[in-house]
Amino acid sequence: MIRFDGVTKHFGGVRALSDVSFTIARGSTHALVGENGAGKSTLGNLLAGVHRPTAGRIEIDGAPVAFAAPRDALARGIAIVHQELLFCPNLTVADNLCLGDVPHRRGWVDRAAMRTRARERLQAIGVTLDVDRPIGELGTGHRQLVQIAHAVGSGARVIVFDEPTSALSQGECDRLFEHVARLQREGLTLVWVSHRLDEIARLCDTVTVLRDGRHVETGPIAAFPDDRIVELMAGRAVDLDVDVTDDAPSAHDTAARLAVDGLGRDGSFADVTFSIGAGEVVGFAGLVGSGRSEVARVLFGLDRATCGTIRVDGEAVVIRSPRDAMRCGLALLPEDRKHEGLVLEQSVARNTALASLERLARWRVVSLAAERRLAHEMVDALAIRTASVDAPVATLSGGNQQKVALAKWLARDASILVLDEPTRGVDVAAKAEIHRLIARLAAAGKAVLLISSELTEVVASSHRVVVMRDGRIAGTVTRQGPSDRAATQQRVLRLMTGVTTG
Amino acid sequence: MLRTIAPHLQQIGLVVILVAMAGIVAVVGGDVTVQHAVDGGFKHYRVNALLNADQLLNLATSTSFIAIMAVGATMVIASGGIDLSVGSVFALAASSGALVLRGLGPTGADASPALAVAAGVATCLAVGVACGALNGALVVALRVHPFIITLGTMAIFRGIAFLLTEGQAITGFPPALQAIVKWDLGGGLYPVPLLVMVAVAIVAMLYLRHAVSGLHVFAIGGNETAARYSGLPIGAVKIRVYTLAGAAAGLAGALSLGYYGSASSGTGFGYELHVIAAAVIGGASLAGGRGGAIGALFGALLIRLIDTSITILEIDQNYSQVILGAVIIIAVLLDQAVGALARRLQTPPAANGG
């Protein structure tokens, strides 16, 4: 039994957790949910010894514990499978699995013993991997399995999963869930930090909701339907059911704003043909690696196409660089917004203006007043929550950061928006808000290409869903009204995975 | 077959470049006449400009100073750090050793040869170790980027050498140290610097590849946070690699002191660039987590070969810096290309990736 008793944590002047008390039962799978910044990851990190509480205490089986480092927690049987996958990418699987306690003879590494131990640890959780491969060459899913093997192999009886599925494809998630089920059967206590409600409902038996660093409620998962959890997380009722309006134009009765014909790039995708009309949202679904993001990169001129044509408003265009793409009215909201979409240290105003500097400049000198005026417009239009337009973007929450990234393109009045995973790492309420924003942009006549790994999102927010598999278009699914959502989702999933029966 | 050699492709590539360059210089450079003292007279020989005993020995000796330091630098770079102060440590160690030896008198009359050698070598090593340990301690304690710390100590150490020597070249010591370093196999063949270099490279290779603390160096260079969470002694490992790099510079200083019989505060000026370039050409990644001692040795050899080739091919010496700089960049680019190729060959097809 793990008990949090009045746990408080400050980071500098910021209060991440205040006076949190609740209990996790042995052998249960306990969900920690909350919006970004609610303190759920901090709580997991405290339990695993990554951070130390400022006040209050953590008790295990009635005895208070104080961990100075993750190793101390591990010695007490508590491990963490971390969001950022803490490994040395240059070292092999075997090296990483044994790093804290390398088998040796008089200071010389005993490679044979190391390989054997690594294989045993992987086999213990039912995984077979080449232990001599550098871990940096493995995919995220495999690396996570190595982390689980490390935790279990080190004798952990409690494993904290910190946002484990945030970077996994659907297939990798399913594999992870199988392993989780195995750990549950073996009686381990699992703490599942996440904001994906579907996986929580599927895996967890108990749920604790946090909001603004405070404990809101703990109870059996059965007593908490999705909308109740969301309400507790947000502190207010949230309408999750965002649907595109059904009177939106179909591709047949409007001229295609963007038309792509036979587009291909050697080694990543081939024969991609689709079009998006003004006011239309076309979803791009597919497993990670199916070529969705690669198409986006080519459209925005980050990579060159090797064949095919792109037409904008009926005219054939050649896109060789992002500048070319921008001239055609294209905008890309990249998957990795922190590295590719924003300059985190700079202000909201500067980020908003980044793609429109020529327009704001006179004699090639940017007018700061114009920059701020533009930022104020965008902050109002998109309801961006920020202390001021001069605040660094890094201080904003994930959802608001994403809005700034989008504002950058709206400020240019881009007519074709390519959105790559626009709601990744964004909390539930902000997600719904972004979905509404997408619908609003489409209604205002933008052509939107929405790439998403989340099936519900892509189906709910798009008029049509183009499904990619293995670098080709596997099919296009058009939804027949709101009632058709579940069936559409089924059809998309079948196309994604290549399963044709059933 | 390709899959099995793929991990070694980079080293193989480096050796191929070395051999190709030596071959071209040997052919283009043609023959030269050298003279050797034989039986009180001189005898003249026609020999290849590169492939003759004198030239190769010169190359090997000048390589050995750089290579020994490059092996040390490889450890620092593999741990994710950088040491710009090696050239200055080299100068301070050699100058300090020279001052101690001069104190023993020009003939060594006041001391036994053994004592003279021991005092000289021990001084150089001790100064090297002290400088390296100071670098490491400052990096760990002040949490300032090692580039800044060693940029500072680079100036400080050379400044101390200048103060100690009062800007003069220090000469006039007991002959014992020189007798050992310039131990002659006959015909002017001095193998000692070469042997020391090879020994240092082999010991360092074994340490990095097979010692637990060698693995720790790569772990810290690969991901310091992961290493910390695994409970590795980060501070101790960092201080150790800087200390070893300092010791290597001290050892190189002792060899140069013995070989040339003098030292000054200007010794080894600008060596840090050659040393770091040698380590990087030899496969060390400035991002940390990668590097090899034998590679560093070959990297040093390539750099010295370029310098030697400029002399042999009678290229205007004024161009040597320009050529050297260009070759360093080209070598690193080639290395990256080969590395990318090696990774592609090693990555198994997705089908059996599970």
PDB file of C-alpha atoms in Angstrom, chain B residues 25 49 55 304-317 320:
ATOM      1  CA  VAL B  25      52.992  11.412 -51.703  1.00  0.00           C
ATOM      2  CA  ALA B  49      61.183  11.155 -50.230  1.00  0.00           C
ATOM      3  CA  GLN B  55      61.451  10.676 -42.760  1.00  0.00           C
ATOM      4  CA  ARG B 304      51.189  14.795 -39.177  1.00  0.00           C
ATOM      5  CA  LEU B 305      51.261  13.113 -42.592  1.00  0.00           C
ATOM      6  CA  ILE B 306      49.594  16.173 -44.091  1.00  0.00           C
ATOM      7  CA  ASP B 307      52.249  18.410 -42.568  1.00  0.00           C
ATOM      8  CA  THR B 308      55.052  16.122 -43.761  1.00  0.00           C
ATOM      9  CA  SER B 309      53.535  15.894 -47.228  1.00  0.00           C
ATOM     10  CA  ILE B 310      53.503  19.674 -47.542  1.00  0.00           C
ATOM     11  CA  THR B 311      57.264  19.641 -46.947  1.00  0.00           C
ATOM     12  CA  ILE B 312      57.954  16.713 -49.270  1.00  0.00           C
ATOM     13  CA  LEU B 313      55.833  18.031 -52.109  1.00  0.00           C
ATOM     14  CA  GLU B 314      57.596  21.392 -51.712  1.00  0.00           C
ATOM     15  CA  ILE B 315      54.332  23.235 -51.267  1.00  0.00           C
ATOM     16  CA  ASP B 316      54.850  26.734 -49.920  1.00  0.00           C
ATOM     17  CA  GLN B 317      54.912  26.339 -46.115  1.00  0.00           C
ATOM     18  CA  SER B 320      50.215  24.608 -44.574  1.00  0.00           C
TER      19      SER B 320
END
